[in-house]
């Protein structure tokens, strides 16, 4: 193989992010924001699909932007990608969107990368190898919980009340998990409906950095399932995980809302 899976994931996520930035920069506003969102989804998916077909021709792919192929269910290796996580934020000219590339192999996430193209001059890409180093937090400061800026869940509100935490509304799931990895938040609580591609790469990156990740009821996150709906997620610094799981234990049942 030309590179390790983790290096490949990081390279492809970064390249897709650069493509999306160029697309947004060159976009003609006359065609409208929705046209930009659609063009971004298509372009990033095509880049990732073509590159994975060339670099890992024997692997299956599960992408938000392509029809699901049941052949992945009997494959040992499945790339789970979200070519543009946070399509709304991308189209609105915001920075809180991401590109997700993860590899599931023999039942586990084994590699992942989350590109944050809107950060800094050249963007930022977090990968699973080398793992990111999570900055220390001030134990005297109130915890910070990243939540959806459009659908903050009641479970997060309860967690904030129980822990005396502050809620930080943000865009894409990848951006919110990255905020925990980067030390800008201490946890991410989601209960509004997600799919495997929303969390696979962010969870791979978070776990490699030593963070905790599970369903809101504490059960394992399972990927490459026949139904890719994976509705809720907790990513947290390990020292806060037990308290957060207790606080969100009565969380509302998530509804299957397709993410963007």
Coordinates of C-alpha atoms in Angstrom, one line a residue:
X1 CA 0.0 0.0 0.0
X2 CA 1.2 3.5 -0.8
X3 CA 0.6 4.7 2.8
X4 CA -0.9 3.7 6.0
X5 CA -4.6 3.9 6.3
X6 CA -4.4 6.8 8.8
X7 CA -2.1 8.8 6.6
X8 CA -4.4 8.2 3.6
X9 CA -7.4 9.2 5.6
X10 CA -5.7 12.5 6.6
X11 CA -4.5 13.2 3.1
X12 CA -7.9 12.6 1.5
X13 CA -9.8 14.6 4.1
X14 CA -7.4 17.5 3.6
X15 CA -7.6 17.4 -0.2
X16 CA -11.4 17.3 -0.1
X17 CA -11.4 20.3 2.2
X18 CA -9.1 22.3 -0.1
X19 CA -11.4 21.4 -3.0
X20 CA -14.4 22.7 -1.1
X21 CA -12.7 25.9 -0.1
X22 CA -11.8 26.6 -3.7
X23 CA -15.3 25.8 -4.8
X24 CA -16.8 28.2 -2.3
X25 CA -14.2 30.9 -3.2
X26 CA -15.1 30.6 -6.9
X27 CA -18.8 30.3 -6.5
X28 CA -21.0 32.7 -8.4
X29 CA -23.5 34.0 -5.9
X30 CA -26.1 34.4 -8.6
X31 CA -26.6 30.6 -8.6
X32 CA -27.6 30.7 -4.9
X33 CA -26.5 29.1 -1.7
X34 CA -28.3 25.8 -2.3
X35 CA -26.4 25.3 -5.6
X36 CA -23.1 25.8 -3.7
X37 CA -24.2 23.2 -1.1
X38 CA -25.1 20.7 -3.7
X39 CA -22.0 21.3 -5.7
X40 CA -19.9 20.9 -2.6
X41 CA -21.5 17.6 -1.6
X42 CA -21.0 16.2 -5.2
X43 CA -17.4 17.4 -5.7
X44 CA -16.1 16.2 -2.3
X45 CA -17.8 12.8 -2.7
X46 CA -16.3 12.3 -6.1
X47 CA -12.8 13.2 -5.0
X48 CA -13.0 10.7 -2.1
X49 CA -14.7 8.0 -4.1
X50 CA -12.2 8.2 -6.9
X51 CA -9.2 8.3 -4.6
X52 CA -10.3 5.4 -2.5
X53 CA -11.1 3.3 -5.6
X54 CA -7.5 4.0 -6.8
X55 CA -5.7 3.6 -3.5
X56 CA -7.8 0.8 -1.9
X57 CA -9.6 -0.9 -4.7
X58 CA -10.6 -3.9 -2.6
X59 CA -12.4 -1.9 0.1
X60 CA -16.1 -1.0 0.4
X61 CA -17.3 2.6 0.9
X62 CA -20.2 3.9 2.9
X63 CA -20.8 7.6 2.0
X64 CA -23.5 10.0 2.8
X65 CA -23.6 11.1 -0.8
X66 CA -23.9 7.8 -2.5
X67 CA -26.5 4.9 -2.6
X68 CA -25.7 2.3 0.0
X69 CA -24.3 -1.0 -1.3
X70 CA -25.1 -4.0 0.8
X71 CA -21.8 -5.6 -0.3
X72 CA -20.2 -3.6 2.5
X73 CA -21.9 -5.8 5.0
X74 CA -19.6 -8.8 4.0
X75 CA -16.5 -6.7 3.5
X76 CA -13.7 -6.8 6.1
X77 CA -12.8 -3.1 5.3
X78 CA -15.2 -0.3 4.9
X79 CA -14.4 3.4 4.5
X80 CA -17.1 5.5 6.2
X81 CA -17.0 9.0 4.8
X82 CA -19.0 12.2 5.0
X83 CA -17.6 14.4 2.2
X84 CA -19.1 17.6 3.6
X85 CA -20.4 17.5 7.2
X86 CA -22.1 20.7 7.9
X87 CA -23.4 21.5 4.5
X88 CA -25.5 24.4 5.8
X89 CA -22.6 26.0 7.5
X90 CA -20.4 25.6 4.4
X91 CA -23.0 27.3 2.2
X92 CA -23.5 30.1 4.7
X93 CA -19.8 31.0 4.6
X94 CA -19.2 29.8 8.2
X95 CA -16.1 28.0 9.4
X96 CA -17.7 25.2 11.4
X97 CA -17.9 22.4 8.8
X98 CA -15.7 19.4 8.2
X99 CA -14.7 16.5 6.0
X100 CA -14.8 13.0 7.6
X101 CA -12.8 9.9 6.4
X102 CA -12.8 6.8 8.6
X103 CA -11.9 3.1 8.1
X104 CA -13.8 0.3 9.8
X105 CA -12.0 -3.0 9.8
X106 CA -13.1 -6.3 11.3
X107 CA -15.6 -4.7 13.6
X108 CA -13.7 -1.7 14.8
X109 CA -12.7 1.9 13.7
X110 CA -9.0 1.6 12.9
X111 CA -8.2 4.9 11.3
X112 CA -9.8 8.3 10.8
X113 CA -9.3 11.9 10.0
X114 CA -11.4 15.1 10.3
X115 CA -10.4 18.1 8.2
X116 CA -11.5 21.5 9.4
X117 CA -10.8 23.6 6.2
X118 CA -12.2 26.8 7.5
X119 CA -9.7 27.2 10.4
X120 CA -6.6 29.3 9.7
X121 CA -5.0 30.0 6.4
X122 CA -4.5 26.4 5.4
X123 CA -7.1 24.6 7.6
X124 CA -6.5 22.0 10.2
X125 CA -6.7 18.2 9.9
X126 CA -6.9 15.9 13.0
X127 CA -6.0 12.3 12.5
X128 CA -5.9 9.1 14.4
X129 CA -2.2 8.4 13.8
X130 CA -0.4 10.4 15.0
X131 CA -3.0 11.0 17.7
X132 CA -3.8 14.6 18.7
X133 CA -2.8 15.8 22.1
X134 CA -5.7 17.1 24.1
X135 CA -4.8 20.2 26.1
X136 CA -5.3 20.1 29.9
X137 CA -8.4 21.9 31.3
X138 CA -8.7 24.1 34.3
X139 CA -10.5 21.9 36.9
X140 CA -12.0 25.0 38.5
X141 CA -13.6 26.2 35.3
X142 CA -17.2 25.1 34.4
X143 CA -17.3 22.3 31.9
X144 CA -18.1 23.3 28.3
X145 CA -20.5 21.1 26.3
X146 CA -20.7 21.5 22.5
X147 CA -24.2 21.1 21.1
X148 CA -26.0 21.6 17.8
X149 CA -26.6 25.2 17.0
X150 CA -29.9 24.4 15.4
X151 CA -31.2 21.5 17.6
X152 CA -29.6 21.6 21.1
X153 CA -30.9 18.5 22.8
X154 CA -32.8 18.4 26.1
X155 CA -30.2 15.8 27.3
X156 CA -27.5 18.4 26.9
X157 CA -29.6 21.0 28.9
X158 CA -29.9 18.5 31.7
X159 CA -26.2 17.7 31.6
X160 CA -25.4 21.4 31.8
X161 CA -27.7 21.9 34.8
X162 CA -26.3 18.8 36.6
X163 CA -22.6 19.8 36.0
X164 CA -22.9 23.5 36.0
X165 CA -21.7 23.5 32.5
X166 CA -21.9 26.0 29.7
X167 CA -23.4 25.1 26.3
X168 CA -21.4 25.9 23.2
X169 CA -23.6 25.9 20.0
X170 CA -21.6 24.9 16.9
X171 CA -22.2 23.5 13.4
X172 CA -21.1 20.1 12.1
X173 CA -20.6 17.0 14.3
X174 CA -17.0 16.8 13.2
X175 CA -16.4 20.3 14.2
X176 CA -17.9 19.8 17.7
X177 CA -15.9 16.6 18.3
X178 CA -12.8 18.4 17.1
X179 CA -13.5 21.2 19.6
X180 CA -13.2 18.6 22.4
X181 CA -10.0 17.2 20.9
X182 CA -8.6 20.8 20.6
X183 CA -9.5 21.7 24.2
X184 CA -12.1 24.3 23.2
X185 CA -14.9 22.2 24.7
X186 CA -15.0 19.4 27.3
X187 CA -17.8 17.2 25.8
X188 CA -20.2 16.9 23.0
X189 CA -23.7 15.7 23.6
X190 CA -26.0 14.8 20.6
X191 CA -29.5 13.3 20.7
X192 CA -31.1 14.8 17.6
X193 CA -30.4 11.9 15.1
X194 CA -27.2 11.0 13.2
X195 CA -25.9 8.4 10.8
X196 CA -22.6 6.5 10.9
X197 CA -20.8 8.9 8.6
X198 CA -21.5 11.7 11.1
X199 CA -19.5 10.2 13.9
X200 CA -17.2 7.5 12.5
X201 CA -14.2 9.7 11.7
X202 CA -14.6 12.1 14.7
X203 CA -14.9 9.1 17.1
X204 CA -11.8 7.5 15.6
X205 CA -9.9 10.7 16.1
X206 CA -11.3 11.3 19.6
X207 CA -10.5 7.8 20.8
X208 CA -7.0 7.9 19.5
X209 CA -6.5 11.1 21.6
X210 CA -7.7 9.3 24.7
X211 CA -11.2 10.7 24.8
X212 CA -14.4 8.7 25.8
X213 CA -17.0 8.0 23.2
X214 CA -20.3 6.0 23.4
X215 CA -24.0 6.2 22.9
X216 CA -25.9 8.4 25.4
X217 CA -26.9 5.3 27.3
X218 CA -23.3 4.2 27.6
X219 CA -23.6 1.4 25.0
X220 CA -21.0 0.9 22.3
X221 CA -21.1 2.8 19.0
X222 CA -21.4 0.1 16.3
X223 CA -20.4 0.8 12.7
X224 CA -21.0 -0.9 9.4
X225 CA -24.5 -1.9 10.4
X226 CA -27.3 -2.8 7.9
X227 CA -29.1 0.4 9.0
X228 CA -26.5 3.1 9.3
X229 CA -28.7 5.2 11.6
X230 CA -26.8 5.9 14.8
X231 CA -28.9 8.5 16.5
X232 CA -27.0 9.8 19.6
X233 CA -23.4 10.3 20.7
X234 CA -21.4 11.4 23.7
X235 CA -17.7 12.4 23.3
X236 CA -16.1 13.6 26.5
X237 CA -12.9 14.0 28.5
X238 CA -12.6 10.7 30.5
X239 CA -12.9 12.4 33.8
X240 CA -16.3 13.8 32.9
X241 CA -17.8 10.7 31.2
X242 CA -19.5 9.1 34.2
X243 CA -21.1 12.3 35.4
X244 CA -22.4 13.1 31.8
X245 CA -23.7 9.6 31.3
X246 CA -25.7 9.8 34.5
X247 CA -27.0 13.3 33.6
X248 CA -28.2 12.3 30.2
X249 CA -29.6 8.9 31.3
X250 CA -33.2 10.1 30.9
X251 CA -32.5 11.6 27.4
X252 CA -35.4 11.9 24.9
X253 CA -35.6 9.2 22.2
X254 CA -33.8 10.5 19.1
X255 CA -35.8 10.9 16.0
X256 CA -34.4 9.9 12.6
X257 CA -33.5 13.4 11.2
X258 CA -31.1 13.2 8.3
X259 CA -28.1 15.3 9.0
X260 CA -26.4 17.8 6.6

